[in-house]
CSV table of C-alpha atoms in Angstrom, one decimal:
chain,number,residue,atom,x,y,z
Y,1,MET,CA,-30.4,-15.1,-15.1
Y,2,ASP,CA,-29.1,-14.9,-18.9
Y,3,VAL,CA,-27.2,-11.9,-20.2
Y,4,CYS,CA,-29.3,-11.4,-23.0
Y,5,VAL,CA,-32.7,-11.8,-20.8
Y,6,GLU,CA,-31.3,-9.0,-18.4
Y,7,ARG,CA,-30.5,-6.7,-21.3
Y,8,ALA,CA,-33.9,-7.5,-22.8
Y,9,LEU,CA,-35.4,-6.5,-19.3
Y,10,MET,CA,-33.4,-3.1,-18.9
Y,11,LYS,CA,-34.6,-2.0,-22.4
Y,12,GLY,CA,-38.1,-2.5,-21.1
Y,13,SER,CA,-38.9,-5.2,-23.7
Y,14,VAL,CA,-41.8,-7.8,-23.0
Y,15,LEU,CA,-40.3,-11.2,-22.8
Y,16,HIS,CA,-43.0,-14.0,-23.7
Y,17,MET,CA,-41.9,-17.4,-21.9
Y,18,GLN,CA,-43.6,-20.6,-23.3
Y,19,ALA,CA,-45.2,-23.1,-21.4
Y,20,ALA,CA,-42.6,-25.7,-20.5
Y,21,GLY,CA,-43.5,-29.4,-20.3
Y,22,PHE,CA,-41.3,-32.2,-19.4
Y,23,HIS,CA,-42.0,-35.9,-18.9
Y,24,LEU,CA,-40.3,-38.3,-16.8
Y,25,LEU,CA,-40.5,-42.1,-17.3
Y,26,PRO,CA,-39.9,-43.2,-13.7
Y,27,HIS,CA,-39.9,-46.7,-11.9
Y,28,HIS,CA,-41.5,-45.9,-8.6
Y,29,MET,CA,-44.3,-43.5,-9.9
Y,30,PRO,CA,-46.6,-42.4,-7.1
Y,31,ALA,CA,-43.5,-41.9,-4.6
Y,32,GLN,CA,-41.4,-40.1,-7.3
Y,33,GLU,CA,-44.6,-37.8,-8.1
Y,34,LYS,CA,-45.1,-37.1,-4.3
Y,35,PHE,CA,-41.5,-36.3,-3.8
Y,36,LEU,CA,-41.5,-33.8,-7.1
Y,37,LEU,CA,-44.8,-32.0,-5.4
Y,38,ASP,CA,-42.6,-31.8,-1.9
Y,39,LYS,CA,-39.4,-30.5,-3.4
Y,40,ILE,CA,-40.0,-28.2,-6.7
Y,41,LYS,CA,-39.3,-24.6,-5.7
Y,42,VAL,CA,-41.2,-22.0,-7.4
Y,43,GLY,CA,-40.2,-18.1,-6.5
Y,44,GLY,CA,-37.5,-19.6,-4.3
Y,45,LYS,CA,-40.0,-21.5,-2.0
Y,46,VAL,CA,-40.4,-25.2,-1.6
Y,47,GLY,CA,-44.1,-26.1,-2.1
Y,48,ASN,CA,-45.4,-22.9,-3.6
Y,49,LEU,CA,-46.3,-24.5,-6.9
Y,50,GLY,CA,-49.8,-22.6,-7.3
Y,51,GLU,CA,-51.0,-22.5,-10.7
Y,52,LEU,CA,-47.7,-22.0,-12.3
Y,53,VAL,CA,-46.1,-25.7,-12.1
Y,54,GLY,CA,-48.1,-28.8,-12.2
Y,55,VAL,CA,-47.1,-32.4,-11.7
Y,56,THR,CA,-49.5,-35.2,-13.1
Y,57,ARG,CA,-49.3,-38.6,-13.7
Y,58,GLU,CA,-50.3,-40.0,-17.4
Y,59,LYS,CA,-50.1,-43.8,-17.8
Y,60,ALA,CA,-46.5,-44.6,-17.2
Y,61,LYS,CA,-45.1,-41.0,-17.2
Y,62,VAL,CA,-44.8,-38.3,-14.6
Y,63,VAL,CA,-45.4,-34.9,-16.5
Y,64,VAL,CA,-44.1,-31.5,-15.3
Y,65,SER,CA,-45.8,-28.6,-16.8
Y,66,ALA,CA,-45.1,-25.2,-16.0
Y,67,GLU,CA,-46.2,-21.5,-16.9
Y,68,THR,CA,-43.1,-20.1,-15.7
Y,69,ASP,CA,-39.2,-20.5,-15.8
Y,70,PHE,CA,-38.6,-24.1,-15.5
Y,71,SER,CA,-35.5,-26.0,-16.3
Y,72,LYS,CA,-35.0,-29.6,-17.6
Y,73,ARG,CA,-31.8,-29.8,-15.8
Y,74,TYR,CA,-33.7,-28.9,-12.4
Y,75,LEU,CA,-35.7,-31.9,-13.2
Y,76,LYS,CA,-32.8,-34.2,-13.7
Y,77,TYR,CA,-31.4,-32.6,-10.4
Y,78,LEU,CA,-34.3,-33.6,-8.4
Y,79,SER,CA,-34.4,-36.9,-10.1
Y,80,LYS,CA,-31.1,-37.7,-9.0
Y,81,LYS,CA,-31.8,-36.6,-5.4
Y,82,TYR,CA,-34.7,-38.8,-5.4
Y,83,LEU,CA,-33.0,-41.8,-6.5
Y,84,LYS,CA,-30.1,-41.0,-3.9
Y,85,LYS,CA,-32.9,-40.7,-1.1
Y,86,GLN,CA,-34.4,-44.3,-2.0
Y,87,GLN,CA,-30.7,-45.6,-2.5
Y,88,LEU,CA,-31.3,-46.5,-6.1
Y,89,ARG,CA,-28.5,-44.0,-7.4
Y,90,ASP,CA,-26.2,-47.3,-7.5
Y,91,TRP,CA,-28.4,-49.2,-10.0
Y,92,LEU,CA,-30.2,-46.4,-11.9
Y,93,HIS,CA,-29.4,-43.3,-13.7
Y,94,VAL,CA,-31.2,-40.4,-15.5
Y,95,ILE,CA,-31.0,-40.3,-19.3
Y,96,ALA,CA,-32.4,-37.8,-21.7
Y,97,ASN,CA,-34.3,-39.7,-24.2
Y,98,LYS,CA,-36.2,-36.9,-26.1
Y,99,SER,CA,-35.4,-32.9,-25.9
Y,100,ASP,CA,-38.4,-32.7,-23.3
Y,101,SER,CA,-38.1,-35.9,-21.5
Y,102,TYR,CA,-35.9,-37.8,-18.9
Y,103,GLU,CA,-35.7,-41.7,-18.2
Y,104,LEU,CA,-34.5,-44.0,-15.6
Y,105,ARG,CA,-32.4,-46.8,-16.9
Y,106,TYR,CA,-30.6,-49.5,-15.2
Y,107,TYR,CA,-26.5,-49.4,-15.8
Y,108,ASN,CA,-25.4,-51.7,-18.3
Y,109,ILE,CA,-23.6,-53.9,-15.7
Y,110,HIS,CA,-23.7,-57.3,-18.1
Y,111,ASP,CA,-21.5,-55.6,-20.8
Y,112,ASN,CA,-18.9,-54.5,-18.3
Y,113,ASP,CA,-18.7,-58.0,-16.9
Y,114,ALA,CA,-18.4,-59.7,-20.4
Y,115,ASP,CA,-15.6,-57.2,-21.3
Y,116,GLU,CA,-13.7,-58.1,-18.0
Y,117,ASP,CA,-14.2,-61.9,-18.7
Y,118,GLU,CA,-12.2,-61.5,-22.0
Y,119,ASP,CA,-9.1,-59.7,-20.7
């Protein structure tokens, strides 16, 4: 927990957490949505989403909305874990394209090959 948050809690202050919402632009949407539903931890327990965390699909996005503390970095961690499980980690990587979203992109292999040919 952050030091500032701990000090505020010790003094008896009330902290107001904003609802966090993150977008993910995946390539295999239904499978990744199910993976996130199965793997997200709330309160230290897997599958304990309840009313606090929601994972929904909107057109070409998977939206994770949280009423509790939820880190964008944790979403990136789970996305990388999904790619590793599906053996896609060698071809895709997770990029933050906005402050509240991640996108899965292919590595630029063609640019690297062109540079090697010039040498």
